[in-house]
Short mmCIF file of N, CA, C and O in Angstrom, two decimals:
data_model
loop_
_atom_site.label_atom_id
_atom_site.label_comp_id
_atom_site.label_asym_id
_atom_site.label_seq_id
_atom_site.Cartn_x
_atom_site.Cartn_y
_atom_site.Cartn_z
N MET A 1 110.43 174.48 67.66
CA MET A 1 109.64 175.18 66.42
C MET A 1 108.35 175.57 67.12
O MET A 1 108.21 176.87 66.58
N ASN A 2 107.64 174.94 67.83
CA ASN A 2 106.54 175.56 68.33
C ASN A 2 106.53 176.78 68.98
O ASN A 2 106.11 177.83 69.01
N PRO A 3 107.72 177.13 70.04
CA PRO A 3 107.76 178.64 70.53
C PRO A 3 107.89 179.77 69.41
O PRO A 3 107.32 180.69 69.61
N MET A 4 108.93 179.15 68.53
CA MET A 4 109.15 180.11 67.61
C MET A 4 107.41 180.43 66.64
O MET A 4 107.32 181.83 66.46
N LEU A 5 106.44 179.55 66.40
CA LEU A 5 105.28 179.93 66.08
C LEU A 5 104.56 180.70 66.80
O LEU A 5 103.89 181.64 66.54
N TRP A 6 104.66 180.58 67.97
CA TRP A 6 103.91 181.38 69.08
C TRP A 6 104.41 182.77 68.91
O TRP A 6 103.79 183.68 68.89
N ILE A 7 105.79 183.12 69.01
CA ILE A 7 106.13 184.31 68.72
C ILE A 7 106.02 184.91 67.49
O ILE A 7 105.80 186.41 67.67
N SER A 8 106.06 184.31 66.25
CA SER A 8 105.36 184.83 65.06
C SER A 8 103.70 185.37 65.13
O SER A 8 103.64 186.25 64.78
N GLY A 9 103.44 184.35 65.55
CA GLY A 9 101.67 184.46 65.76
C GLY A 9 101.61 185.77 66.89
O GLY A 9 100.35 186.40 66.70
N LEU A 10 102.14 186.21 67.86
CA LEU A 10 102.24 187.25 68.92
C LEU A 10 102.45 188.64 68.31
O LEU A 10 102.09 189.63 68.30
N THR A 11 103.89 188.74 67.61
CA THR A 11 104.76 189.54 67.32
C THR A 11 104.07 190.04 66.00
O THR A 11 103.63 191.80 65.92
N THR A 12 103.61 189.38 65.22
CA THR A 12 103.11 190.01 63.63
C THR A 12 102.39 190.80 63.90
O THR A 12 101.94 191.90 63.22
N PRO A 13 100.95 190.29 64.26
CA PRO A 13 99.58 191.47 63.93
C PRO A 13 100.36 192.61 64.94
O PRO A 13 99.71 193.66 64.18
N PHE A 14 100.75 192.73 65.75
CA PHE A 14 101.06 194.23 66.81
C PHE A 14 101.93 194.87 65.71
O PHE A 14 101.75 195.81 65.68
N ALA A 15 102.91 194.10 65.16
CA ALA A 15 104.15 195.08 64.37
C ALA A 15 103.29 195.35 63.41
O ALA A 15 103.56 196.70 62.80
N ILE A 16 102.41 194.62 62.70
CA ILE A 16 101.86 195.26 61.25
C ILE A 16 100.62 196.26 61.49
O ILE A 16 100.79 197.40 61.07
N GLY A 17 100.25 196.14 62.75
CA GLY A 17 99.19 197.36 63.39
C GLY A 17 100.04 198.50 63.62
O GLY A 17 99.58 199.86 63.25
N ALA A 18 101.26 198.49 63.99
CA ALA A 18 101.84 199.62 64.46
C ALA A 18 102.62 200.15 63.48
O ALA A 18 102.64 201.35 63.26
N ALA A 19 103.04 199.50 62.49
CA ALA A 19 103.37 199.96 61.21
C ALA A 19 102.58 200.56 60.47
O ALA A 19 102.60 202.01 59.47
N ALA A 20 100.96 200.54 60.43
CA ALA A 20 100.10 200.91 59.86
C ALA A 20 99.84 202.30 60.21
O ALA A 20 99.51 203.26 59.93
N MET A 21 99.87 202.36 61.56
CA MET A 21 99.67 203.63 62.54
C MET A 21 101.10 204.64 62.51
O MET A 21 100.76 205.76 63.01
N SER A 22 102.05 204.26 62.24
CA SER A 22 103.21 205.02 61.98
C SER A 22 103.52 205.22 60.94
O SER A 22 103.25 205.05 60.01
N ASP A 23 104.42 206.37 60.88
CA ASP A 23 105.14 206.80 59.39
C ASP A 23 106.42 207.26 59.82
O ASP A 23 107.15 207.35 60.65
N GLY A 24 107.08 207.28 58.24
CA GLY A 24 108.72 207.29 58.62
C GLY A 24 109.47 206.08 58.86
O GLY A 24 109.18 204.78 58.42
N PRO A 25 110.80 206.34 59.52
CA PRO A 25 111.70 205.23 59.62
C PRO A 25 110.98 204.21 60.46
O PRO A 25 110.80 203.15 60.50
N MET A 26 109.96 204.54 61.51
CA MET A 26 109.31 203.63 62.31
C MET A 26 108.42 202.61 61.53
O MET A 26 108.16 201.59 62.01
N GLN A 27 107.72 202.97 60.58
CA GLN A 27 106.83 202.04 59.76
C GLN A 27 107.95 201.25 59.33
O GLN A 27 107.26 199.89 59.49
N TYR A 28 109.15 201.26 58.70
CA TYR A 28 109.74 200.32 58.32
C TYR A 28 110.25 199.51 59.60
O TYR A 28 110.43 197.98 58.93
N PHE A 29 110.54 200.19 60.65
CA PHE A 29 111.05 199.05 61.46
C PHE A 29 109.99 197.95 62.02
O PHE A 29 110.28 196.99 62.00
N PHE A 30 108.80 198.41 61.88
CA PHE A 30 107.60 197.73 62.57
C PHE A 30 107.36 196.73 61.11
O PHE A 30 107.05 195.34 61.66
N ALA A 31 107.62 197.06 60.10
CA ALA A 31 107.27 196.22 59.01
C ALA A 31 108.38 195.15 59.08
O ALA A 31 108.10 193.79 58.77
N VAL A 32 109.83 195.41 59.28
CA VAL A 32 110.70 194.35 59.41
C VAL A 32 110.58 193.55 60.65
O VAL A 32 110.69 192.26 60.91
N LEU A 33 109.88 194.31 61.65
CA LEU A 33 109.64 193.57 62.89
C LEU A 33 108.33 192.27 62.51
O LEU A 33 108.47 191.33 63.46
N ALA A 34 107.66 192.58 61.66
CA ALA A 34 106.47 191.63 61.36
C ALA A 34 106.90 190.70 60.48
O ALA A 34 106.72 189.60 60.88
N PHE A 35 108.12 190.99 59.93
CA PHE A 35 108.75 189.59 58.79
C PHE A 35 109.61 188.79 59.56
O PHE A 35 109.45 187.60 59.13
N VAL A 36 110.50 189.33 60.46
CA VAL A 36 111.56 188.63 60.80
C VAL A 36 111.22 187.25 61.74
O VAL A 36 111.97 185.90 61.28
N PRO A 37 110.43 187.22 62.37
CA PRO A 37 109.87 185.95 63.17
C PRO A 37 109.22 184.73 62.09
O PRO A 37 109.50 183.81 62.43
N ILE A 38 108.53 185.45 61.00
CA ILE A 38 107.91 184.48 60.22
C ILE A 38 108.80 183.90 58.82
O ILE A 38 109.19 182.81 58.69
N ALA A 39 110.05 184.67 59.12
CA ALA A 39 110.87 184.36 57.99
C ALA A 39 111.81 183.22 59.01
O ALA A 39 112.39 181.94 58.18
N TYR A 40 112.14 183.41 60.02
CA TYR A 40 113.07 182.78 60.70
C TYR A 40 112.43 181.40 60.87
O TYR A 40 113.02 180.20 60.86
N SER A 41 110.72 181.25 61.08
CA SER A 41 110.16 180.06 61.49
C SER A 41 110.11 179.23 60.15
O SER A 41 110.53 178.08 60.09
N ILE A 42 110.12 180.30 58.84
CA ILE A 42 110.42 178.98 57.68
C ILE A 42 111.80 178.89 57.74
O ILE A 42 111.83 177.58 56.99
N ARG A 43 112.69 179.21 57.97
CA ARG A 43 113.77 179.12 57.71
C ARG A 43 114.10 177.68 58.71
O ARG A 43 114.95 176.48 58.38
N ALA A 44 113.85 177.57 59.80
CA ALA A 44 113.93 176.50 60.81
C ALA A 44 113.18 175.18 60.41
O ALA A 44 113.71 174.54 60.47
N TYR A 45 111.95 175.65 59.87
CA TYR A 45 111.35 174.63 59.67
C TYR A 45 111.89 173.70 58.30
O TYR A 45 112.24 172.56 58.28
N ASP A 46 112.72 174.85 57.28
CA ASP A 46 113.24 173.82 56.31
C ASP A 46 114.92 173.47 56.73
O ASP A 46 114.95 172.37 56.37
N PHE A 47 115.40 174.06 57.69
CA PHE A 47 116.63 173.42 58.17
C PHE A 47 116.31 171.95 59.19
O PHE A 47 116.71 170.95 58.40
N TRP A 48 115.15 171.90 59.70
CA TRP A 48 114.65 170.64 60.38
C TRP A 48 114.38 169.82 59.60
O TRP A 48 114.36 168.53 59.53
N MET A 49 113.54 169.86 58.48
CA MET A 49 113.05 169.11 57.40
C MET A 49 114.16 168.44 56.69
O MET A 49 113.79 167.40 56.42
N LYS A 50 115.41 168.99 56.49
CA LYS A 50 115.88 168.70 55.77
C LYS A 50 117.11 167.67 56.77
O LYS A 50 117.81 166.63 56.33
N LYS A 51 117.46 167.95 57.92
CA LYS A 51 118.49 167.66 58.67
C LYS A 51 117.77 166.31 59.61
O LYS A 51 118.82 165.15 59.63
N ASP A 52 116.56 166.61 59.97
CA ASP A 52 116.19 165.56 61.12
C ASP A 52 114.56 165.97 61.10
O ASP A 52 114.02 166.57 62.02
N PRO A 53 113.82 165.42 60.13
CA PRO A 53 112.55 165.15 59.93
C PRO A 53 111.62 165.08 61.00
O PRO A 53 110.39 164.94 61.30
N ASP A 54 112.35 164.22 61.95
CA ASP A 54 111.04 163.68 63.06
C ASP A 54 111.03 164.40 64.02
O ASP A 54 110.31 164.62 65.11
N ARG A 55 112.09 165.67 64.00
CA ARG A 55 111.90 166.50 65.16
C ARG A 55 110.33 167.22 64.97
O ARG A 55 110.35 168.25 65.84
N LEU A 56 110.18 167.62 63.72
CA LEU A 56 108.84 168.06 63.33
C LEU A 56 107.58 167.41 63.32
O LEU A 56 106.62 167.87 63.30
N GLN A 57 107.80 166.19 64.05
CA GLN A 57 106.76 165.26 64.34
C GLN A 57 105.74 165.78 65.70
O GLN A 57 106.45 166.00 66.19
N SER A 58 104.99 165.04 65.71
CA SER A 58 104.23 165.36 67.05
C SER A 58 104.48 164.35 67.99
O SER A 58 105.02 163.36 67.76
N GLU A 59 104.31 164.46 69.32
CA GLU A 59 105.08 163.75 70.17
C GLU A 59 104.08 162.08 70.19
O GLU A 59 104.85 161.29 70.60
N ARG A 60 102.79 162.31 69.97
CA ARG A 60 102.05 161.13 69.84
C ARG A 60 102.64 160.40 68.54
O ARG A 60 103.01 159.20 68.75
N TYR A 61 103.14 160.74 67.52
CA TYR A 61 103.26 160.24 66.56
C TYR A 61 104.92 159.50 67.01
O TYR A 61 105.00 158.23 66.67
N LEU A 62 105.77 160.11 67.61
CA LEU A 62 106.94 159.51 67.93
C LEU A 62 107.03 158.79 68.69
O LEU A 62 107.33 157.34 68.80
N ILE A 63 106.00 158.75 69.81
CA ILE A 63 105.74 157.59 70.56
C ILE A 63 105.47 156.21 70.19
O ILE A 63 105.76 155.29 70.64
N GLU A 64 104.38 156.67 69.06
CA GLU A 64 103.75 155.50 68.33
C GLU A 64 104.95 154.78 67.62
O GLU A 64 104.79 153.56 67.37
N ARG A 65 105.70 155.64 67.15
CA ARG A 65 106.84 154.95 66.02
C ARG A 65 107.96 154.33 67.08
O ARG A 65 108.32 153.02 66.69
N GLN A 66 107.97 154.66 68.42
CA GLN A 66 108.81 153.64 69.25
C GLN A 66 108.11 152.49 69.36
O GLN A 66 109.20 151.20 69.72
N ILE A 67 106.80 152.36 69.67
CA ILE A 67 106.21 151.45 70.32
C ILE A 67 106.05 150.45 68.78
O ILE A 67 106.62 148.97 68.86
N VAL A 68 105.91 150.73 67.35
CA VAL A 68 106.18 149.70 66.45
C VAL A 68 107.66 149.33 66.54
O VAL A 68 108.08 148.32 66.42
N GLY A 69 108.39 150.16 66.65
CA GLY A 69 109.98 149.86 66.51
C GLY A 69 110.14 148.69 67.77
O GLY A 69 111.04 147.56 67.55
N ARG A 70 109.75 148.84 68.91
CA ARG A 70 109.98 147.90 70.16
C ARG A 70 109.03 146.46 69.68
O ARG A 70 109.31 145.28 69.96
N ILE A 71 108.12 146.40 69.48
CA ILE A 71 106.90 145.31 69.39
C ILE A 71 106.77 144.72 67.70
O ILE A 71 106.41 143.47 68.04
N GLY A 72 106.85 145.34 66.96
CA GLY A 72 106.85 144.81 65.33
C GLY A 72 107.66 146.01 64.43
O GLY A 72 108.58 146.80 65.09
N TYR A 73 107.59 145.56 63.65
CA TYR A 73 108.33 146.09 62.40
C TYR A 73 107.13 146.39 61.40
O TYR A 73 106.51 145.62 61.14
N LYS A 74 107.48 147.26 60.31
CA LYS A 74 106.69 147.77 59.15
C LYS A 74 107.16 147.02 57.84
O LYS A 74 107.99 146.60 57.66
N SER A 75 106.04 146.52 57.06
CA SER A 75 106.29 145.91 55.83
C SER A 75 105.62 146.31 54.72
O SER A 75 104.79 147.53 55.15
N ASP A 76 105.37 145.87 53.62
CA ASP A 76 104.31 146.26 52.68
C ASP A 76 103.05 146.12 52.83
O ASP A 76 102.15 146.64 52.12
N ASP A 77 102.98 145.10 53.57
CA ASP A 77 101.39 144.81 53.94
C ASP A 77 100.73 145.46 55.15
O ASP A 77 99.98 145.56 55.74
N GLY A 78 101.46 146.23 55.94
CA GLY A 78 101.27 146.75 57.35
C GLY A 78 102.76 146.72 57.95
O GLY A 78 103.44 146.38 58.17
N VAL A 79 101.95 146.78 59.45
CA VAL A 79 102.78 146.44 60.88
C VAL A 79 102.52 144.96 60.59
O VAL A 79 101.69 144.61 61.11
N VAL A 80 103.81 144.47 60.79
CA VAL A 80 104.10 142.92 61.70
C VAL A 80 104.32 142.54 62.76
O VAL A 80 105.38 143.16 63.21
N GLU A 81 103.16 142.22 63.71
CA GLU A 81 103.93 142.04 64.72
C GLU A 81 104.89 140.99 65.16
O GLU A 81 104.94 139.92 64.44
N ALA A 82 105.98 141.27 65.99
CA ALA A 82 107.02 140.26 66.54
C ALA A 82 106.26 139.10 67.39
O ALA A 82 105.32 139.21 68.03
N GLU A 83 106.89 137.88 67.37
CA GLU A 83 106.14 136.70 68.08
C GLU A 83 106.64 137.20 69.46
O GLU A 83 107.70 137.28 69.78
N VAL A 84 105.57 136.90 70.21
CA VAL A 84 105.95 137.11 71.68
C VAL A 84 105.40 136.01 72.67
O VAL A 84 104.15 135.65 72.26
N SER A 85 106.07 135.01 73.21
CA SER A 85 105.52 133.78 73.67
C SER A 85 104.99 134.44 75.02
O SER A 85 105.25 135.14 75.47
N SER A 86 103.72 133.24 75.54
CA SER A 86 102.88 133.77 76.31
C SER A 86 103.52 133.25 77.69
O SER A 86 103.55 133.71 78.91
N GLN A 87 104.38 132.52 77.91
CA GLN A 87 105.38 132.05 78.80
C GLN A 87 106.91 132.62 78.83
O GLN A 87 107.32 132.28 77.66
N PRO A 88 107.32 133.34 79.71
CA PRO A 88 108.99 133.80 79.57
C PRO A 88 109.49 132.37 79.56
O PRO A 88 109.15 131.57 80.39
N ILE A 89 110.56 132.74 79.03
CA ILE A 89 112.10 131.76 79.20
C ILE A 89 112.64 132.21 80.49
O ILE A 89 112.82 133.03 80.57
N LEU A 90 112.58 130.85 81.11
CA LEU A 90 113.02 131.18 82.50
C LEU A 90 114.53 130.45 82.41
O LEU A 90 114.68 129.23 81.71
N ILE A 91 115.67 130.84 82.72
CA ILE A 91 116.83 130.30 83.21
C ILE A 91 116.98 130.09 84.86
O ILE A 91 116.99 131.02 85.30
N GLU A 92 117.43 128.87 84.77
CA GLU A 92 117.67 127.88 86.23
C GLU A 92 119.02 129.04 86.76
O GLU A 92 119.91 128.94 85.98
N ASN A 93 119.22 129.40 87.98
CA ASN A 93 120.29 129.90 88.64
C ASN A 93 121.21 128.95 89.05
O ASN A 93 120.98 127.70 89.53
N PRO A 94 122.39 128.96 88.76
CA PRO A 94 123.64 127.85 89.10
C PRO A 94 123.42 127.67 90.57
O PRO A 94 123.41 128.29 91.47
N LYS A 95 123.72 126.31 91.28
CA LYS A 95 123.93 126.11 92.46
C LYS A 95 125.21 126.61 92.98
O LYS A 95 126.37 126.33 92.37
N LEU A 96 125.22 127.30 94.11
CA LEU A 96 126.34 127.97 94.43
C LEU A 96 126.82 126.76 95.57
O LEU A 96 126.23 126.18 96.25
N ASP A 97 128.36 126.44 95.17
CA ASP A 97 128.87 125.63 96.60
C ASP A 97 128.99 126.41 97.87
O ASP A 97 129.11 127.62 97.81
N ALA A 98 129.52 126.04 98.93
CA ALA A 98 129.42 126.63 100.18
C ALA A 98 130.52 127.86 100.11
O ALA A 98 130.49 128.73 100.78
N GLY A 99 131.59 127.44 99.56
CA GLY A 99 132.95 128.05 99.45
C GLY A 99 132.51 129.85 98.42
O GLY A 99 133.34 130.77 98.58
N ASP A 100 131.25 129.64 97.73
CA ASP A 100 131.17 130.67 96.47
C ASP A 100 130.68 131.70 97.29
O ASP A 100 130.20 131.78 97.81
N VAL A 101 131.04 132.87 96.69
CA VAL A 101 130.63 134.10 97.12
C VAL A 101 129.27 134.84 96.18
O VAL A 101 129.66 134.74 94.66
N GLN A 102 128.24 135.08 96.70
CA GLN A 102 127.30 135.71 95.57
C GLN A 102 127.43 137.17 95.44
O GLN A 102 127.90 138.04 96.32
#
């Protein structure tokens, strides 16, 4: 979505200026050229808003969301952190007999 916004921001002012300086069919061409990137950006935003709203979020928001998903969960009171023990749970390795292959 961001590249389309850049294209809209760069082409639209030039197309509007070219439409103002030209006349006849070229004026209509530049007017359409100014309108198309904006219309496409609005359409793309609407599409992703309905299909997958997370694609419209910032990278920072998505990283924070993943952290909350791994460490805790959200409730009505806010984020509830999962219990993490201070000592890891260790499992002893089984003793291997002389004929066992590792």
